[in-house]
Amino acid sequence: MDKFATFTGLVAPLDRPNVDTDAIIPKQFLKSIKRTGFGPNLFDEWRYLDLGYPGQEQSQRKPNPDFVLNQSRYQGAQILLGRDNFGCGSSREHAPWALTDFGFRAIIAPSFADIFFGNSAKNGLLLITLPAADIDALFSAVAAEAGFTLTIDLEHQQVRDGHGHSYTFDYPAGLKHRLLNGLDDIGITLQDADAIKGYEQRRRAEAPWLF
């Protein structure tokens, strides 16, 4: 997992509350356990006018011109602006996989589903919670300015725009450590690789019949 450094990214607004994980990545695309390849089907039922299915040729599909991510001004967005209870529904880890594979590195919303929040952090996706009033202000700013960007500084837990406004957010220390250092669950375990190896060697000497 890549380390999460300070970055500036284009913002795309998804002005819907209660976006659930089945909307993020519909159930028919969950057959793979790889972390890549889900981006083309992110928000599939909203992005396309035809029915999506695995193995489909994307170039032959019918994009929904009214869906925000299909609009030219938001192409290449790395920050998604959302509403309350983003990521509710099932606990599928494919949801953050799809968002990161599409290119998003952070989501800013008033609240997130708990399991989705944890899954996202473990997969390198930063979820930032801000008060509803701040979210409203950001939606207004995105609508008023094409190419609106934000700078996210996880180390200092700040979101800044290009006009002198800044927003401070809280974030769990343990998850922050993971993101700043690029550590998923395997990376966390490998930090203790020497201790694990030492235990295995001692155990082999104490109970060789087990090996």
JSON list of C-alpha atoms in Angstrom, two decimals:
[
{"chain": "A", "resi": 1, "resn": "MET", "atom": "CA", "xyz": [0.00, 0.00, 0.00]},
{"chain": "A", "resi": 2, "resn": "ASP", "atom": "CA", "xyz": [1.38, 3.43, -0.93]},
{"chain": "A", "resi": 3, "resn": "LYS", "atom": "CA", "xyz": [2.11, 5.98, 1.78]},
{"chain": "A", "resi": 4, "resn": "PHE", "atom": "CA", "xyz": [-0.46, 8.75, 2.05]},
{"chain": "A", "resi": 5, "resn": "ALA", "atom": "CA", "xyz": [1.37, 12.03, 1.53]},
{"chain": "A", "resi": 6, "resn": "THR", "atom": "CA", "xyz": [-0.04, 15.55, 1.30]},
{"chain": "A", "resi": 7, "resn": "PHE", "atom": "CA", "xyz": [-1.64, 16.00, -2.11]},
{"chain": "A", "resi": 8, "resn": "THR", "atom": "CA", "xyz": [-3.86, 18.36, -4.08]},
{"chain": "A", "resi": 9, "resn": "GLY", "atom": "CA", "xyz": [-6.70, 16.88, -6.09]},
{"chain": "A", "resi": 10, "resn": "LEU", "atom": "CA", "xyz": [-9.74, 17.76, -8.18]},
{"chain": "A", "resi": 11, "resn": "VAL", "atom": "CA", "xyz": [-13.03, 17.45, -6.28]},
{"chain": "A", "resi": 12, "resn": "ALA", "atom": "CA", "xyz": [-16.15, 15.70, -7.63]},
{"chain": "A", "resi": 13, "resn": "PRO", "atom": "CA", "xyz": [-19.49, 16.17, -5.80]},
{"chain": "A", "resi": 14, "resn": "LEU", "atom": "CA", "xyz": [-21.86, 13.25, -5.22]},
{"chain": "A", "resi": 15, "resn": "ASP", "atom": "CA", "xyz": [-24.87, 14.97, -3.72]},
{"chain": "A", "resi": 16, "resn": "ARG", "atom": "CA", "xyz": [-26.69, 11.90, -2.36]},
{"chain": "A", "resi": 17, "resn": "PRO", "atom": "CA", "xyz": [-27.08, 10.71, 1.25]},
{"chain": "A", "resi": 18, "resn": "ASN", "atom": "CA", "xyz": [-26.95, 7.04, 2.26]},
{"chain": "A", "resi": 19, "resn": "VAL", "atom": "CA", "xyz": [-24.79, 5.87, -0.65]},
{"chain": "A", "resi": 20, "resn": "ASP", "atom": "CA", "xyz": [-24.58, 2.14, 0.03]},
{"chain": "A", "resi": 21, "resn": "THR", "atom": "CA", "xyz": [-21.92, -0.35, -0.94]},
{"chain": "A", "resi": 22, "resn": "ASP", "atom": "CA", "xyz": [-24.16, -2.04, -3.51]},
{"chain": "A", "resi": 23, "resn": "ALA", "atom": "CA", "xyz": [-24.41, 1.29, -5.32]},
{"chain": "A", "resi": 24, "resn": "ILE", "atom": "CA", "xyz": [-20.63, 1.76, -5.04]},
{"chain": "A", "resi": 25, "resn": "ILE", "atom": "CA", "xyz": [-19.92, -1.66, -6.59]},
{"chain": "A", "resi": 26, "resn": "PRO", "atom": "CA", "xyz": [-22.98, -3.80, -7.48]},
{"chain": "A", "resi": 27, "resn": "LYS", "atom": "CA", "xyz": [-23.08, -7.42, -6.36]},
{"chain": "A", "resi": 28, "resn": "GLN", "atom": "CA", "xyz": [-22.58, -8.99, -9.81]},
{"chain": "A", "resi": 29, "resn": "PHE", "atom": "CA", "xyz": [-19.01, -7.65, -9.90]},
{"chain": "A", "resi": 30, "resn": "LEU", "atom": "CA", "xyz": [-17.84, -9.26, -6.63]},
{"chain": "A", "resi": 31, "resn": "LYS", "atom": "CA", "xyz": [-16.51, -12.50, -8.09]},
{"chain": "A", "resi": 32, "resn": "SER", "atom": "CA", "xyz": [-12.86, -11.45, -7.96]},
{"chain": "A", "resi": 33, "resn": "ILE", "atom": "CA", "xyz": [-10.81, -11.20, -4.76]},
{"chain": "A", "resi": 34, "resn": "LYS", "atom": "CA", "xyz": [-8.12, -9.08, -6.41]},
{"chain": "A", "resi": 35, "resn": "ARG", "atom": "CA", "xyz": [-7.98, -5.43, -5.38]},
{"chain": "A", "resi": 36, "resn": "THR", "atom": "CA", "xyz": [-7.82, -4.13, -8.94]},
{"chain": "A", "resi": 37, "resn": "GLY", "atom": "CA", "xyz": [-10.16, -4.11, -11.91]},
{"chain": "A", "resi": 38, "resn": "PHE", "atom": "CA", "xyz": [-13.25, -2.71, -10.16]},
{"chain": "A", "resi": 39, "resn": "GLY", "atom": "CA", "xyz": [-12.87, 0.93, -11.20]},
{"chain": "A", "resi": 40, "resn": "PRO", "atom": "CA", "xyz": [-14.75, 0.58, -14.53]},
{"chain": "A", "resi": 41, "resn": "ASN", "atom": "CA", "xyz": [-17.83, -0.61, -12.62]},
{"chain": "A", "resi": 42, "resn": "LEU", "atom": "CA", "xyz": [-17.77, 1.94, -9.79]},
{"chain": "A", "resi": 43, "resn": "PHE", "atom": "CA", "xyz": [-21.34, 3.29, -9.34]},
{"chain": "A", "resi": 44, "resn": "ASP", "atom": "CA", "xyz": [-22.22, 1.12, -12.34]},
{"chain": "A", "resi": 45, "resn": "GLU", "atom": "CA", "xyz": [-26.00, 1.48, -12.15]},
{"chain": "A", "resi": 46, "resn": "TRP", "atom": "CA", "xyz": [-25.69, 5.28, -11.95]},
{"chain": "A", "resi": 47, "resn": "ARG", "atom": "CA", "xyz": [-22.89, 5.75, -14.48]},
{"chain": "A", "resi": 48, "resn": "TYR", "atom": "CA", "xyz": [-24.50, 3.71, -17.27]},
{"chain": "A", "resi": 49, "resn": "LEU", "atom": "CA", "xyz": [-27.91, 3.47, -18.88]},
{"chain": "A", "resi": 50, "resn": "ASP", "atom": "CA", "xyz": [-27.52, -0.20, -19.80]},
{"chain": "A", "resi": 51, "resn": "LEU", "atom": "CA", "xyz": [-27.27, -3.21, -17.50]},
{"chain": "A", "resi": 52, "resn": "GLY", "atom": "CA", "xyz": [-23.71, -4.02, -16.43]},
{"chain": "A", "resi": 53, "resn": "TYR", "atom": "CA", "xyz": [-22.27, -7.51, -16.08]},
{"chain": "A", "resi": 54, "resn": "PRO", "atom": "CA", "xyz": [-18.78, -8.99, -15.58]},
{"chain": "A", "resi": 55, "resn": "GLY", "atom": "CA", "xyz": [-16.54, -9.20, -18.62]},
{"chain": "A", "resi": 56, "resn": "GLN", "atom": "CA", "xyz": [-18.50, -6.59, -20.50]},
{"chain": "A", "resi": 57, "resn": "GLU", "atom": "CA", "xyz": [-16.79, -4.47, -23.16]},
{"chain": "A", "resi": 58, "resn": "GLN", "atom": "CA", "xyz": [-16.87, -1.02, -21.55]},
{"chain": "A", "resi": 59, "resn": "SER", "atom": "CA", "xyz": [-16.42, 0.85, -24.83]},
{"chain": "A", "resi": 60, "resn": "GLN", "atom": "CA", "xyz": [-19.78, -0.47, -26.02]},
{"chain": "A", "resi": 61, "resn": "ARG", "atom": "CA", "xyz": [-21.73, 0.76, -23.02]},
{"chain": "A", "resi": 62, "resn": "LYS", "atom": "CA", "xyz": [-24.11, 3.73, -22.76]},
{"chain": "A", "resi": 63, "resn": "PRO", "atom": "CA", "xyz": [-22.88, 6.31, -20.20]},
{"chain": "A", "resi": 64, "resn": "ASN", "atom": "CA", "xyz": [-25.46, 8.34, -18.31]},
{"chain": "A", "resi": 65, "resn": "PRO", "atom": "CA", "xyz": [-24.65, 11.96, -19.26]},
{"chain": "A", "resi": 66, "resn": "ASP", "atom": "CA", "xyz": [-26.41, 13.27, -16.15]},
{"chain": "A", "resi": 67, "resn": "PHE", "atom": "CA", "xyz": [-24.23, 11.38, -13.68]},
{"chain": "A", "resi": 68, "resn": "VAL", "atom": "CA", "xyz": [-21.57, 13.58, -12.13]},
{"chain": "A", "resi": 69, "resn": "LEU", "atom": "CA", "xyz": [-18.55, 11.35, -12.79]},
{"chain": "A", "resi": 70, "resn": "ASN", "atom": "CA", "xyz": [-19.38, 11.29, -16.51]},
{"chain": "A", "resi": 71, "resn": "GLN", "atom": "CA", "xyz": [-19.17, 15.07, -16.79]},
{"chain": "A", "resi": 72, "resn": "SER", "atom": "CA", "xyz": [-15.98, 16.43, -18.36]},
{"chain": "A", "resi": 73, "resn": "ARG", "atom": "CA", "xyz": [-15.27, 18.96, -15.59]},
{"chain": "A", "resi": 74, "resn": "TYR", "atom": "CA", "xyz": [-14.82, 16.13, -13.07]},
{"chain": "A", "resi": 75, "resn": "GLN", "atom": "CA", "xyz": [-12.64, 13.82, -15.13]},
{"chain": "A", "resi": 76, "resn": "GLY", "atom": "CA", "xyz": [-9.56, 12.80, -13.16]},
{"chain": "A", "resi": 77, "resn": "ALA", "atom": "CA", "xyz": [-11.07, 13.71, -9.78]},
{"chain": "A", "resi": 78, "resn": "GLN", "atom": "CA", "xyz": [-9.20, 12.26, -6.80]},
{"chain": "A", "resi": 79, "resn": "ILE", "atom": "CA", "xyz": [-11.42, 13.61, -4.02]},
{"chain": "A", "resi": 80, "resn": "LEU", "atom": "CA", "xyz": [-15.09, 12.70, -3.71]},
{"chain": "A", "resi": 81, "resn": "LEU", "atom": "CA", "xyz": [-17.45, 14.98, -1.78]},
{"chain": "A", "resi": 82, "resn": "GLY", "atom": "CA", "xyz": [-20.41, 13.14, -0.27]},
{"chain": "A", "resi": 83, "resn": "ARG", "atom": "CA", "xyz": [-23.31, 13.37, 2.12]},
{"chain": "A", "resi": 84, "resn": "ASP", "atom": "CA", "xyz": [-24.41, 11.60, 5.34]},
{"chain": "A", "resi": 85, "resn": "ASN", "atom": "CA", "xyz": [-23.91, 7.89, 5.95]},
{"chain": "A", "resi": 86, "resn": "PHE", "atom": "CA", "xyz": [-21.64, 7.25, 2.97]},
{"chain": "A", "resi": 87, "resn": "GLY", "atom": "CA", "xyz": [-20.73, 3.56, 2.60]},
{"chain": "A", "resi": 88, "resn": "CYS", "atom": "CA", "xyz": [-23.71, 2.07, 4.42]},
{"chain": "A", "resi": 89, "resn": "GLY", "atom": "CA", "xyz": [-25.04, -1.40, 3.58]},
{"chain": "A", "resi": 90, "resn": "SER", "atom": "CA", "xyz": [-22.94, -4.54, 3.35]},
{"chain": "A", "resi": 91, "resn": "SER", "atom": "CA", "xyz": [-19.38, -4.89, 4.61]},
{"chain": "A", "resi": 92, "resn": "ARG", "atom": "CA", "xyz": [-17.90, -5.74, 1.18]},
{"chain": "A", "resi": 93, "resn": "GLU", "atom": "CA", "xyz": [-14.26, -4.67, 0.94]},
{"chain": "A", "resi": 94, "resn": "HIS", "atom": "CA", "xyz": [-14.74, -4.37, -2.82]},
{"chain": "A", "resi": 95, "resn": "ALA", "atom": "CA", "xyz": [-16.29, -0.92, -2.25]},
{"chain": "A", "resi": 96, "resn": "PRO", "atom": "CA", "xyz": [-13.03, 0.84, -1.28]},
{"chain": "A", "resi": 97, "resn": "TRP", "atom": "CA", "xyz": [-11.22, -1.27, -3.89]},
{"chain": "A", "resi": 98, "resn": "ALA", "atom": "CA", "xyz": [-13.52, 0.14, -6.59]},
{"chain": "A", "resi": 99, "resn": "LEU", "atom": "CA", "xyz": [-13.12, 3.72, -5.39]},
{"chain": "A", "resi": 100, "resn": "THR", "atom": "CA", "xyz": [-9.32, 3.54, -5.27]},
{"chain": "A", "resi": 101, "resn": "ASP", "atom": "CA", "xyz": [-9.11, 1.68, -8.58]},
{"chain": "A", "resi": 102, "resn": "PHE", "atom": "CA", "xyz": [-11.16, 4.47, -10.17]},
{"chain": "A", "resi": 103, "resn": "GLY", "atom": "CA", "xyz": [-8.63, 7.00, -8.87]},
{"chain": "A", "resi": 104, "resn": "PHE", "atom": "CA", "xyz": [-10.09, 8.40, -5.65]},
{"chain": "A", "resi": 105, "resn": "ARG", "atom": "CA", "xyz": [-7.69, 8.91, -2.76]},
{"chain": "A", "resi": 106, "resn": "ALA", "atom": "CA", "xyz": [-10.05, 10.59, -0.30]},
{"chain": "A", "resi": 107, "resn": "ILE", "atom": "CA", "xyz": [-13.75, 11.04, 0.43]},
{"chain": "A", "resi": 108, "resn": "ILE", "atom": "CA", "xyz": [-15.10, 13.96, 2.46]},
{"chain": "A", "resi": 109, "resn": "ALA", "atom": "CA", "xyz": [-18.57, 13.67, 4.02]},
{"chain": "A", "resi": 110, "resn": "PRO", "atom": "CA", "xyz": [-20.46, 14.44, 7.25]},
{"chain": "A", "resi": 111, "resn": "SER", "atom": "CA", "xyz": [-20.55, 10.76, 8.30]},
{"chain": "A", "resi": 112, "resn": "PHE", "atom": "CA", "xyz": [-19.57, 7.27, 7.15]},
{"chain": "A", "resi": 113, "resn": "ALA", "atom": "CA", "xyz": [-20.66, 3.74, 7.95]},
{"chain": "A", "resi": 114, "resn": "ASP", "atom": "CA", "xyz": [-18.27, 2.26, 10.54]},
{"chain": "A", "resi": 115, "resn": "ILE", "atom": "CA", "xyz": [-17.21, -0.88, 8.65]},
{"chain": "A", "resi": 116, "resn": "PHE", "atom": "CA", "xyz": [-16.70, 1.03, 5.43]},
{"chain": "A", "resi": 117, "resn": "PHE", "atom": "CA", "xyz": [-14.54, 3.55, 7.32]},
{"chain": "A", "resi": 118, "resn": "GLY", "atom": "CA", "xyz": [-12.23, 0.82, 8.61]},
{"chain": "A", "resi": 119, "resn": "ASN", "atom": "CA", "xyz": [-12.08, -1.05, 5.31]},
{"chain": "A", "resi": 120, "resn": "SER", "atom": "CA", "xyz": [-11.17, 2.15, 3.48]},
{"chain": "A", "resi": 121, "resn": "ALA", "atom": "CA", "xyz": [-8.28, 3.03, 5.77]},
{"chain": "A", "resi": 122, "resn": "LYS", "atom": "CA", "xyz": [-6.86, -0.49, 5.47]},
{"chain": "A", "resi": 123, "resn": "ASN", "atom": "CA", "xyz": [-6.90, -0.10, 1.68]},
{"chain": "A", "resi": 124, "resn": "GLY", "atom": "CA", "xyz": [-5.29, 3.34, 1.45]},
{"chain": "A", "resi": 125, "resn": "LEU", "atom": "CA", "xyz": [-8.48, 5.39, 1.06]},
{"chain": "A", "resi": 126, "resn": "LEU", "atom": "CA", "xyz": [-8.75, 8.36, 3.45]},
{"chain": "A", "resi": 127, "resn": "LEU", "atom": "CA", "xyz": [-12.24, 9.19, 4.74]},
{"chain": "A", "resi": 128, "resn": "ILE", "atom": "CA", "xyz": [-12.56, 12.68, 6.20]},
{"chain": "A", "resi": 129, "resn": "THR", "atom": "CA", "xyz": [-15.50, 13.68, 8.38]},
{"chain": "A", "resi": 130, "resn": "LEU", "atom": "CA", "xyz": [-16.45, 17.36, 8.47]},
{"chain": "A", "resi": 131, "resn": "PRO", "atom": "CA", "xyz": [-19.49, 19.16, 9.93]},
{"chain": "A", "resi": 132, "resn": "ALA", "atom": "CA", "xyz": [-22.52, 19.42, 7.65]},
{"chain": "A", "resi": 133, "resn": "ALA", "atom": "CA", "xyz": [-22.12, 23.19, 7.38]},
{"chain": "A", "resi": 134, "resn": "ASP", "atom": "CA", "xyz": [-18.58, 22.78, 6.04]},
{"chain": "A", "resi": 135, "resn": "ILE", "atom": "CA", "xyz": [-19.77, 20.13, 3.59]},
{"chain": "A", "resi": 136, "resn": "ASP", "atom": "CA", "xyz": [-22.49, 22.49, 2.37]},
{"chain": "A", "resi": 137, "resn": "ALA", "atom": "CA", "xyz": [-19.87, 25.21, 1.83]},
{"chain": "A", "resi": 138, "resn": "LEU", "atom": "CA", "xyz": [-17.68, 22.83, -0.14]},
{"chain": "A", "resi": 139, "resn": "PHE", "atom": "CA", "xyz": [-20.58, 21.71, -2.35]},
{"chain": "A", "resi": 140, "resn": "SER", "atom": "CA", "xyz": [-21.29, 25.37, -3.12]},
{"chain": "A", "resi": 141, "resn": "ALA", "atom": "CA", "xyz": [-17.63, 26.01, -3.92]},
{"chain": "A", "resi": 142, "resn": "VAL", "atom": "CA", "xyz": [-17.41, 23.02, -6.25]},
{"chain": "A", "resi": 143, "resn": "ALA", "atom": "CA", "xyz": [-20.55, 24.13, -8.10]},
{"chain": "A", "resi": 144, "resn": "ALA", "atom": "CA", "xyz": [-19.28, 27.70, -8.47]},
{"chain": "A", "resi": 145, "resn": "GLU", "atom": "CA", "xyz": [-15.76, 26.94, -9.67]},
{"chain": "A", "resi": 146, "resn": "ALA", "atom": "CA", "xyz": [-14.83, 24.53, -12.44]},
{"chain": "A", "resi": 147, "resn": "GLY", "atom": "CA", "xyz": [-11.62, 22.74, -11.59]},
{"chain": "A", "resi": 148, "resn": "PHE", "atom": "CA", "xyz": [-12.09, 23.24, -7.84]},
{"chain": "A", "resi": 149, "resn": "THR", "atom": "CA", "xyz": [-9.30, 21.51, -5.92]},
{"chain": "A", "resi": 150, "resn": "LEU", "atom": "CA", "xyz": [-8.49, 20.78, -2.30]},
{"chain": "A", "resi": 151, "resn": "THR", "atom": "CA", "xyz": [-5.19, 20.03, -0.59]},
{"chain": "A", "resi": 152, "resn": "ILE", "atom": "CA", "xyz": [-5.32, 17.26, 2.00]},
{"chain": "A", "resi": 153, "resn": "ASP", "atom": "CA", "xyz": [-2.64, 17.17, 4.70]},
{"chain": "A", "resi": 154, "resn": "LEU", "atom": "CA", "xyz": [-3.12, 14.03, 6.78]},
{"chain": "A", "resi": 155, "resn": "GLU", "atom": "CA", "xyz": [-0.09, 14.67, 8.97]},
{"chain": "A", "resi": 156, "resn": "HIS", "atom": "CA", "xyz": [-1.63, 17.92, 10.27]},
{"chain": "A", "resi": 157, "resn": "GLN", "atom": "CA", "xyz": [-5.23, 16.75, 9.67]},
{"chain": "A", "resi": 158, "resn": "GLN", "atom": "CA", "xyz": [-6.19, 19.69, 7.52]},
{"chain": "A", "resi": 159, "resn": "VAL", "atom": "CA", "xyz": [-8.11, 20.26, 4.29]},
{"chain": "A", "resi": 160, "resn": "ARG", "atom": "CA", "xyz": [-7.28, 23.50, 2.45]},
{"chain": "A", "resi": 161, "resn": "ASP", "atom": "CA", "xyz": [-8.70, 25.15, -0.64]},
{"chain": "A", "resi": 162, "resn": "GLY", "atom": "CA", "xyz": [-6.96, 27.66, -2.89]},
{"chain": "A", "resi": 163, "resn": "HIS", "atom": "CA", "xyz": [-8.71, 30.65, -1.34]},
{"chain": "A", "resi": 164, "resn": "GLY", "atom": "CA", "xyz": [-7.34, 30.63, 2.19]},
{"chain": "A", "resi": 165, "resn": "HIS", "atom": "CA", "xyz": [-10.01, 28.44, 3.78]},
{"chain": "A", "resi": 166, "resn": "SER", "atom": "CA", "xyz": [-8.95, 25.46, 5.88]},
{"chain": "A", "resi": 167, "resn": "TYR", "atom": "CA", "xyz": [-10.84, 22.72, 7.67]},
{"chain": "A", "resi": 168, "resn": "THR", "atom": "CA", "xyz": [-9.45, 20.61, 10.52]},
{"chain": "A", "resi": 169, "resn": "PHE", "atom": "CA", "xyz": [-10.59, 17.02, 10.91]},
{"chain": "A", "resi": 170, "resn": "ASP", "atom": "CA", "xyz": [-10.19, 14.28, 13.52]},
{"chain": "A", "resi": 171, "resn": "TYR", "atom": "CA", "xyz": [-8.76, 10.92, 12.56]},
{"chain": "A", "resi": 172, "resn": "PRO", "atom": "CA", "xyz": [-7.94, 7.77, 14.61]},
{"chain": "A", "resi": 173, "resn": "ALA", "atom": "CA", "xyz": [-4.25, 7.66, 15.50]},
{"chain": "A", "resi": 174, "resn": "GLY", "atom": "CA", "xyz": [-3.83, 3.99, 14.61]},
{"chain": "A", "resi": 175, "resn": "LEU", "atom": "CA", "xyz": [-5.36, 4.34, 11.15]},
{"chain": "A", "resi": 176, "resn": "LYS", "atom": "CA", "xyz": [-3.41, 7.54, 10.58]},
{"chain": "A", "resi": 177, "resn": "HIS", "atom": "CA", "xyz": [-0.17, 5.65, 11.30]},
{"chain": "A", "resi": 178, "resn": "ARG", "atom": "CA", "xyz": [-1.17, 3.00, 8.78]},
{"chain": "A", "resi": 179, "resn": "LEU", "atom": "CA", "xyz": [-1.88, 5.49, 6.01]},
{"chain": "A", "resi": 180, "resn": "LEU", "atom": "CA", "xyz": [1.14, 7.72, 6.58]},
{"chain": "A", "resi": 181, "resn": "ASN", "atom": "CA", "xyz": [3.42, 4.69, 6.51]},
{"chain": "A", "resi": 182, "resn": "GLY", "atom": "CA", "xyz": [1.62, 2.73, 3.79]},
{"chain": "A", "resi": 183, "resn": "LEU", "atom": "CA", "xyz": [0.83, -0.23, 6.04]},
{"chain": "A", "resi": 184, "resn": "ASP", "atom": "CA", "xyz": [-2.02, -2.64, 5.37]},
{"chain": "A", "resi": 185, "resn": "ASP", "atom": "CA", "xyz": [-2.68, -5.64, 7.66]},
{"chain": "A", "resi": 186, "resn": "ILE", "atom": "CA", "xyz": [0.18, -7.61, 6.11]},
{"chain": "A", "resi": 187, "resn": "GLY", "atom": "CA", "xyz": [2.52, -4.63, 6.47]},
{"chain": "A", "resi": 188, "resn": "ILE", "atom": "CA", "xyz": [1.58, -4.27, 10.15]},
{"chain": "A", "resi": 189, "resn": "THR", "atom": "CA", "xyz": [2.37, -7.96, 10.70]},
{"chain": "A", "resi": 190, "resn": "LEU", "atom": "CA", "xyz": [5.70, -7.75, 8.87]},
{"chain": "A", "resi": 191, "resn": "GLN", "atom": "CA", "xyz": [6.83, -5.04, 11.28]},
{"chain": "A", "resi": 192, "resn": "ASP", "atom": "CA", "xyz": [7.23, -7.91, 13.76]},
{"chain": "A", "resi": 193, "resn": "ALA", "atom": "CA", "xyz": [8.89, -10.27, 11.28]},
{"chain": "A", "resi": 194, "resn": "ASP", "atom": "CA", "xyz": [12.03, -10.72, 13.41]},
{"chain": "A", "resi": 195, "resn": "ALA", "atom": "CA", "xyz": [10.00, -11.56, 16.52]},
{"chain": "A", "resi": 196, "resn": "ILE", "atom": "CA", "xyz": [7.87, -14.03, 14.53]},
{"chain": "A", "resi": 197, "resn": "LYS", "atom": "CA", "xyz": [10.95, -15.70, 13.10]},
{"chain": "A", "resi": 198, "resn": "GLY", "atom": "CA", "xyz": [12.52, -15.92, 16.56]},
{"chain": "A", "resi": 199, "resn": "TYR", "atom": "CA", "xyz": [9.39, -17.55, 17.98]},
{"chain": "A", "resi": 200, "resn": "GLU", "atom": "CA", "xyz": [9.31, -20.10, 15.15]},
{"chain": "A", "resi": 201, "resn": "GLN", "atom": "CA", "xyz": [12.94, -21.02, 15.78]},
{"chain": "A", "resi": 202, "resn": "ARG", "atom": "CA", "xyz": [12.37, -21.43, 19.53]},
{"chain": "A", "resi": 203, "resn": "ARG", "atom": "CA", "xyz": [9.24, -23.46, 18.94]},
{"chain": "A", "resi": 204, "resn": "ARG", "atom": "CA", "xyz": [11.03, -25.73, 16.49]},
{"chain": "A", "resi": 205, "resn": "ALA", "atom": "CA", "xyz": [13.74, -26.39, 19.12]},
{"chain": "A", "resi": 206, "resn": "GLU", "atom": "CA", "xyz": [11.23, -26.97, 21.92]},
{"chain": "A", "resi": 207, "resn": "ALA", "atom": "CA", "xyz": [8.84, -29.20, 19.96]},
{"chain": "A", "resi": 208, "resn": "PRO", "atom": "CA", "xyz": [10.59, -30.57, 16.88]},
{"chain": "A", "resi": 209, "resn": "TRP", "atom": "CA", "xyz": [7.91, -33.28, 16.47]},
{"chain": "A", "resi": 210, "resn": "LEU", "atom": "CA", "xyz": [5.46, -30.58, 15.36]},
{"chain": "A", "resi": 211, "resn": "PHE", "atom": "CA", "xyz": [7.62, -29.83, 12.34]}
]
